[in-house]
Coordinates of C-alpha atoms in Angstrom, one line a residue:
M1 CA -21.6 7.3 -23.1
I2 CA -19.1 8.6 -20.5
G3 CA -20.1 7.0 -16.6
T4 CA -20.2 8.4 -13.5
P5 CA -17.6 7.4 -10.8
T6 CA -19.0 5.5 -7.8
V7 CA -17.1 4.9 -4.6
L8 CA -16.7 0.6 -4.3
W9 CA -15.2 1.4 -0.4
K10 CA -12.7 3.5 1.8
S11 CA -10.0 2.1 3.6
T12 CA -10.3 3.0 7.5
L13 CA -6.4 2.0 7.5
P14 CA -3.9 4.6 8.7
A15 CA -2.1 4.8 5.4
E16 CA -0.9 7.5 3.5
G17 CA 0.3 8.7 -0.1
S18 CA -0.2 7.0 -3.3
P19 CA -1.6 3.3 -3.7
T20 CA -0.1 0.7 -5.9
V21 CA -2.1 -1.8 -7.8
G22 CA -1.0 -5.2 -9.0
G23 CA -0.6 -8.8 -7.9
G24 CA -4.1 -9.0 -7.1
A25 CA -3.9 -6.4 -4.4
V26 CA -4.0 -2.3 -3.5
W27 CA -0.7 -2.0 -2.1
W28 CA -0.3 0.9 0.6
V29 CA 2.2 2.4 3.1
N30 CA 1.8 3.9 6.6
Y31 CA 4.9 6.4 6.5
F32 CA 4.9 6.9 10.5
A33 CA 4.2 3.0 11.3
G34 CA 6.6 1.8 8.5
E35 CA 4.2 -0.3 7.5
L36 CA 2.9 -2.3 4.2
Y37 CA -0.7 -3.4 3.5
A38 CA -1.9 -5.3 1.2
L39 CA -5.5 -4.6 0.0
D40 CA -8.2 -6.4 -1.5
P41 CA -9.2 -4.7 -4.2
A42 CA -12.9 -5.7 -4.4
T43 CA -13.7 -4.9 -1.2
G44 CA -11.0 -3.0 0.7
A45 CA -10.1 -5.6 3.2
A46 CA -6.7 -6.0 4.8
K47 CA -5.5 -9.0 3.6
A48 CA -2.1 -8.5 4.9
Q49 CA -0.3 -6.1 7.1
I50 CA 4.1 -6.2 6.8
Y51 CA 6.2 -4.3 9.2
L52 CA 9.2 -2.8 7.0
G53 CA 11.6 -2.2 9.8
G54 CA 10.9 1.6 10.8
P55 CA 9.5 5.1 9.3
T56 CA 9.4 5.3 5.1
P57 CA 9.8 8.6 3.5
N58 CA 6.7 10.5 3.2
F59 CA 5.3 10.3 -0.1
V60 CA 7.2 6.9 -1.1
S61 CA 5.0 4.5 -3.1
P62 CA 5.4 0.7 -3.6
T63 CA 6.7 -0.8 -6.7
L64 CA 6.0 -4.1 -8.3
S65 CA 8.2 -6.3 -10.2
G66 CA 7.1 -9.8 -10.7
D67 CA 6.1 -11.2 -7.9
Q68 CA 7.8 -8.9 -5.3
V69 CA 7.3 -5.0 -3.9
F70 CA 9.9 -2.9 -2.8
V71 CA 9.5 -0.1 -0.7
G72 CA 12.1 2.7 0.0
T73 CA 12.5 2.8 3.8
D74 CA 14.8 5.4 6.0
T75 CA 17.6 3.1 5.9
G76 CA 16.8 1.3 2.2
V77 CA 14.7 -1.1 0.6
A78 CA 12.1 -3.7 1.8
A79 CA 11.4 -6.2 -0.2
V80 CA 8.3 -8.1 0.0
A81 CA 7.6 -11.5 -1.7
G82 CA 4.4 -12.6 -2.8
A83 CA 3.0 -9.4 -4.8

């Protein structure tokens, strides 16, 4: 039997693009403000908000490797520990 998907939560944060799930969080970028959010995967509540140093390219997605999150910015790559 195939189940029916249901919405558990919706984020009200101003983020765009595709989220990345891993390291105990849903990682999401606000392109225009250059901010990375870590959301609680069970509730959608913000666990962390990190400024990346300026705007990021449109359609950028966080990349996880080990305990770090990498995000391409307009000037390079931001690496954040704690994923």
